């Protein structure tokens, strides 16, 4: 990897297109979402919007390789991610609702662990600096506020360089200054060739991004199901009349 504008430039082995083809998720016999399609090339982003409970988190878990779709295909570099799901996951950085902070480890120890996991221990200090956490470096996780824990999770984006970022409600508990730092990190990541998908039910600045409104999609699918049901009922009425 090479530095790009003070950040990491994704090397050729980690470049590629992320393609979702008719992705469908069914959990507990309930369809969470269906027929999700998009293509993201290097440096591009997708903003997934909609109210709580609409399926945004489930979609990000599918994209991250933690949940297999009921139907459809997820591809990276023209091949199914399920051909080698473990290798694909090494290219993914997922920040979810849970901050995954151990109470006994300091902020620095958390970031050092994640950076060493990908073989780049020197990036832990940079992560602290760029997210404004230097003054909390030796603070154990149990003393961190909700907003500070979220900032540590975001700092992991820098300490573990991955081309694919999937961020689920990343601004929850963040103050305005921290939100701005996150926006800057995303800009740098995309400038280096990285791909970003952000799911949110609130306003979030993501310039020149594709938009997937899960709420609107759910309404369209509901109307489609209503139309199918109406057609089915009309057919049954016609069949019953003919039999009579």
Tab-separated table of C-alpha atoms in Angstrom:
chain	number	residue	atom	x	y	z
A	1	UNK	CA	0.000	0.000	0.000
A	2	UNK	CA	1.100	3.578	-0.668
A	3	UNK	CA	0.372	6.802	1.146
A	4	UNK	CA	-2.122	9.010	-0.649
A	5	UNK	CA	-2.632	12.517	0.686
A	6	UNK	CA	-1.517	11.468	4.160
A	7	UNK	CA	-3.647	8.343	4.043
A	8	UNK	CA	-3.379	4.839	2.658
A	9	UNK	CA	-3.746	4.257	-1.064
A	10	UNK	CA	-5.360	0.884	-1.748
A	11	UNK	CA	-3.024	-1.366	-3.756
A	12	UNK	CA	-4.031	-3.155	-6.961
A	13	UNK	CA	-4.753	-6.452	-5.201
A	14	UNK	CA	-7.441	-4.724	-3.129
A	15	UNK	CA	-9.060	-2.747	-5.941
A	16	UNK	CA	-12.256	-3.918	-7.512
A	17	UNK	CA	-15.988	-3.482	-7.963
A	18	UNK	CA	-18.546	-4.456	-5.356
A	19	UNK	CA	-21.730	-5.691	-7.020
A	20	UNK	CA	-25.069	-6.569	-5.440
A	21	UNK	CA	-27.389	-8.493	-7.736
A	22	UNK	CA	-30.987	-9.016	-6.570
A	23	UNK	CA	-29.980	-9.428	-2.921
A	24	UNK	CA	-32.815	-10.717	-0.747
A	25	UNK	CA	-32.821	-11.270	3.024
A	26	UNK	CA	-35.400	-13.421	4.802
A	27	UNK	CA	-35.230	-13.865	8.578
A	28	UNK	CA	-37.771	-15.854	10.585
A	29	UNK	CA	-39.942	-16.318	7.465
A	30	UNK	CA	-40.164	-12.536	7.111
A	31	UNK	CA	-38.709	-10.787	4.071
A	32	UNK	CA	-36.493	-7.996	5.397
A	33	UNK	CA	-35.564	-6.660	1.947
A	34	UNK	CA	-35.482	-7.954	-1.613
A	35	UNK	CA	-34.100	-7.187	-5.077
A	36	UNK	CA	-31.298	-4.875	-3.932
A	37	UNK	CA	-29.015	-4.002	-6.845
A	38	UNK	CA	-26.002	-1.688	-7.114
A	39	UNK	CA	-22.418	-1.509	-8.338
A	40	UNK	CA	-19.674	0.398	-6.522
A	41	UNK	CA	-16.289	1.012	-8.132
A	42	UNK	CA	-13.127	2.240	-6.388
A	43	UNK	CA	-13.646	5.575	-4.643
A	44	UNK	CA	-17.445	5.354	-4.734
A	45	UNK	CA	-19.962	5.360	-1.893
A	46	UNK	CA	-23.510	4.252	-1.140
A	47	UNK	CA	-25.819	5.972	1.356
A	48	UNK	CA	-28.496	3.624	2.710
A	49	UNK	CA	-31.372	5.525	4.314
A	50	UNK	CA	-34.714	4.744	5.919
A	51	UNK	CA	-36.396	4.514	9.337
A	52	UNK	CA	-35.379	2.120	12.106
A	53	UNK	CA	-36.296	-1.516	11.509
A	54	UNK	CA	-36.436	-1.222	7.729
A	55	UNK	CA	-33.477	-3.561	7.063
A	56	UNK	CA	-30.448	-1.270	6.839
A	57	UNK	CA	-28.406	-3.200	9.408
A	58	UNK	CA	-29.305	-6.546	7.826
A	59	UNK	CA	-28.158	-5.249	4.444
A	60	UNK	CA	-24.795	-4.126	5.857
A	61	UNK	CA	-24.308	-7.502	7.539
A	62	UNK	CA	-24.949	-9.188	4.189
A	63	UNK	CA	-22.485	-6.855	2.443
A	64	UNK	CA	-19.895	-7.525	5.155
A	65	UNK	CA	-20.157	-11.285	4.677
A	66	UNK	CA	-21.574	-11.950	8.157
A	67	UNK	CA	-25.036	-12.888	6.890
A	68	UNK	CA	-25.708	-14.839	3.709
A	69	UNK	CA	-28.539	-13.549	1.501
A	70	UNK	CA	-31.565	-15.789	0.966
A	71	UNK	CA	-31.369	-15.006	-2.752
A	72	UNK	CA	-29.121	-13.035	-5.061
A	73	UNK	CA	-25.371	-12.657	-5.410
A	74	UNK	CA	-22.694	-10.449	-3.880
A	75	UNK	CA	-19.565	-10.116	-6.006
A	76	UNK	CA	-16.113	-8.595	-5.526
A	77	UNK	CA	-13.662	-8.288	-8.413
A	78	UNK	CA	-16.019	-10.241	-10.721
A	79	UNK	CA	-16.252	-13.255	-8.428
A	80	UNK	CA	-18.708	-14.354	-5.753
A	81	UNK	CA	-17.525	-13.397	-2.269
A	82	UNK	CA	-18.728	-16.821	-1.094
A	83	UNK	CA	-16.018	-18.576	-3.098
A	84	UNK	CA	-13.632	-17.473	-0.342
A	85	UNK	CA	-15.646	-15.695	2.330
A	86	UNK	CA	-12.806	-15.647	4.867
A	87	UNK	CA	-10.486	-13.830	2.454
A	88	UNK	CA	-13.259	-11.363	1.606
A	89	UNK	CA	-13.788	-10.553	5.288
A	90	UNK	CA	-10.134	-9.521	5.585
A	91	UNK	CA	-10.937	-6.712	3.126
A	92	UNK	CA	-13.894	-5.488	5.169
A	93	UNK	CA	-14.176	-3.025	8.007
A	94	UNK	CA	-17.597	-3.155	9.672
A	95	UNK	CA	-18.623	-0.650	12.350
A	96	UNK	CA	-21.964	-1.616	13.844
A	97	UNK	CA	-24.141	-0.609	16.786
A	98	UNK	CA	-21.942	-2.464	19.282
A	99	UNK	CA	-18.673	-0.649	19.989
A	100	UNK	CA	-16.759	-3.819	21.019
A	101	UNK	CA	-14.798	-2.061	23.757
A	102	UNK	CA	-13.177	-4.154	26.506
A	103	UNK	CA	-13.457	-2.456	29.887
A	104	UNK	CA	-9.915	-3.372	31.006
A	105	UNK	CA	-8.018	-2.297	27.872
A	106	UNK	CA	-6.916	1.289	27.309
A	107	UNK	CA	-7.819	3.175	24.153
A	108	UNK	CA	-4.267	2.749	22.843
A	109	UNK	CA	-4.261	-0.993	23.616
A	110	UNK	CA	-7.492	-1.413	21.656
A	111	UNK	CA	-6.045	0.277	18.593
A	112	UNK	CA	-2.685	-1.476	18.924
A	113	UNK	CA	-4.489	-4.835	18.934
A	114	UNK	CA	-6.436	-4.026	15.778
A	115	UNK	CA	-3.425	-2.591	13.957
A	116	UNK	CA	-1.231	-5.598	14.805
A	117	UNK	CA	-4.005	-7.892	13.611
A	118	UNK	CA	-3.387	-6.517	10.102
A	119	UNK	CA	0.390	-6.246	10.549
A	120	UNK	CA	0.755	-2.469	10.883
A	121	UNK	CA	1.333	-1.567	14.537
A	122	UNK	CA	2.651	1.911	13.665
A	123	UNK	CA	-0.828	3.020	12.560
A	124	UNK	CA	-2.233	3.001	16.121
A	125	UNK	CA	-0.683	6.381	16.939
A	126	UNK	CA	-1.982	7.894	13.694
A	127	UNK	CA	-5.460	6.619	14.532
A	128	UNK	CA	-5.326	8.324	17.933
A	129	UNK	CA	-4.113	11.571	16.414
A	130	UNK	CA	-6.591	11.786	13.547
A	131	UNK	CA	-9.625	11.053	15.727
A	132	UNK	CA	-8.632	13.375	18.585
A	133	UNK	CA	-8.078	10.554	21.071
A	134	UNK	CA	-4.486	11.272	22.124
A	135	UNK	CA	-5.604	12.678	25.483
A	136	UNK	CA	-7.544	9.451	26.137
A	137	UNK	CA	-4.818	7.035	25.004
A	138	UNK	CA	-4.204	5.548	28.468
A	139	UNK	CA	-7.863	5.589	29.559
A	140	UNK	CA	-9.435	2.143	30.193
A	141	UNK	CA	-12.579	1.322	28.253
A	142	UNK	CA	-14.769	1.266	31.386
A	143	UNK	CA	-14.240	5.012	31.873
A	144	UNK	CA	-15.230	6.025	28.325
A	145	UNK	CA	-18.508	7.727	27.513
A	146	UNK	CA	-20.762	6.406	24.743
A	147	UNK	CA	-19.446	9.050	22.347
A	148	UNK	CA	-15.819	8.262	23.192
A	149	UNK	CA	-16.390	4.542	22.629
A	150	UNK	CA	-17.839	5.335	19.216
A	151	UNK	CA	-14.761	7.426	18.403
A	152	UNK	CA	-12.534	4.459	19.287
A	153	UNK	CA	-14.574	2.284	16.901
A	154	UNK	CA	-14.087	4.891	14.174
A	155	UNK	CA	-10.363	5.080	14.941
A	156	UNK	CA	-10.165	1.382	14.088
A	157	UNK	CA	-10.936	2.385	10.489
A	158	UNK	CA	-7.457	3.896	10.318
A	159	UNK	CA	-5.629	1.287	12.377
A	160	UNK	CA	-6.909	-1.579	10.193
A	161	UNK	CA	-6.618	-0.581	6.540
A	162	UNK	CA	-9.343	-2.248	4.513
A	163	UNK	CA	-10.719	-1.224	1.103
A	164	UNK	CA	-14.354	-1.822	2.073
A	165	UNK	CA	-15.957	0.211	4.860
A	166	UNK	CA	-19.478	-0.655	6.019
A	167	UNK	CA	-20.689	1.804	8.650
A	168	UNK	CA	-24.006	1.278	10.445
A	169	UNK	CA	-25.352	4.490	12.040
A	170	UNK	CA	-21.776	5.760	12.597
A	171	UNK	CA	-22.806	9.205	13.892
A	172	UNK	CA	-24.942	7.962	16.813
A	173	UNK	CA	-23.576	9.543	20.065
A	174	UNK	CA	-20.980	11.610	18.138
A	175	UNK	CA	-20.687	15.368	18.613
A	176	UNK	CA	-20.418	17.778	15.675
A	177	UNK	CA	-16.602	17.868	15.729
A	178	UNK	CA	-16.344	14.067	15.692
A	179	UNK	CA	-18.835	13.858	12.826
A	180	UNK	CA	-16.652	16.249	10.832
A	181	UNK	CA	-13.564	14.105	11.506
A	182	UNK	CA	-15.464	11.031	10.301
A	183	UNK	CA	-16.458	12.833	7.105
A	184	UNK	CA	-12.796	13.718	6.513
A	185	UNK	CA	-11.708	10.105	7.055
A	186	UNK	CA	-14.280	8.926	4.519
A	187	UNK	CA	-13.122	11.517	1.973
A	188	UNK	CA	-9.504	10.378	2.387
A	189	UNK	CA	-10.473	6.718	2.162
A	190	UNK	CA	-12.363	7.277	-1.076
A	191	UNK	CA	-9.511	9.391	-2.487
A	192	UNK	CA	-7.229	6.405	-1.964
A	193	UNK	CA	-9.586	4.107	-3.885
A	194	UNK	CA	-11.642	2.748	-0.979
A	195	UNK	CA	-15.370	1.997	-1.084
A	196	UNK	CA	-17.782	3.153	1.631
A	197	UNK	CA	-21.357	2.161	2.479
A	198	UNK	CA	-23.097	4.156	5.222
A	199	UNK	CA	-26.486	3.246	6.688
A	200	UNK	CA	-28.318	5.959	8.604
A	201	UNK	CA	-31.783	7.237	9.495
A	202	UNK	CA	-30.436	10.759	10.062
A	203	UNK	CA	-28.736	13.351	7.878
A	204	UNK	CA	-25.161	12.512	6.935
A	205	UNK	CA	-22.930	14.210	4.398
A	206	UNK	CA	-21.644	11.786	1.800
A	207	UNK	CA	-20.776	13.682	-1.374
A	208	UNK	CA	-21.393	12.163	-4.814
A	209	UNK	CA	-22.827	8.983	-3.343
A	210	UNK	CA	-25.430	6.621	-4.696
A	211	UNK	CA	-28.583	6.552	-2.586
A	212	UNK	CA	-30.658	3.560	-1.587
A	213	UNK	CA	-33.868	4.516	0.252
A	214	UNK	CA	-34.939	1.330	2.033
A	215	UNK	CA	-38.145	2.991	3.206
A	216	UNK	CA	-39.194	3.853	-0.338
A	217	UNK	CA	-38.186	0.396	-1.522
A	218	UNK	CA	-40.331	-1.196	1.199
A	219	UNK	CA	-43.341	0.887	0.097
A	220	UNK	CA	-42.844	-0.138	-3.539
A	221	UNK	CA	-42.576	-3.800	-2.582
A	222	UNK	CA	-45.659	-3.544	-0.357
A	223	UNK	CA	-47.654	-2.045	-3.218
A	224	UNK	CA	-46.420	-4.846	-5.496
A	225	UNK	CA	-47.564	-7.483	-2.982
A	226	UNK	CA	-50.951	-5.779	-2.651
A	227	UNK	CA	-51.345	-5.838	-6.429
A	228	UNK	CA	-50.445	-9.534	-6.572
A	229	UNK	CA	-52.975	-10.281	-3.814
A	230	UNK	CA	-55.659	-8.291	-5.593
A	231	UNK	CA	-54.976	-10.159	-8.854
A	232	UNK	CA	-55.135	-13.465	-6.982
A	233	UNK	CA	-58.451	-12.559	-5.331
A	234	UNK	CA	-59.969	-11.457	-8.648
A	235	UNK	CA	-58.864	-14.703	-10.296
A	236	UNK	CA	-60.418	-16.748	-7.492
A	237	UNK	CA	-63.686	-14.845	-7.840
A	238	UNK	CA	-63.682	-15.467	-11.598
A	239	UNK	CA	-62.921	-19.188	-11.140
A	240	UNK	CA	-65.667	-19.495	-8.525
A	241	UNK	CA	-68.216	-17.755	-10.809
A	242	UNK	CA	-67.304	-20.023	-13.730
A	243	UNK	CA	-67.659	-23.153	-11.566
A	244	UNK	CA	-71.056	-21.958	-10.342
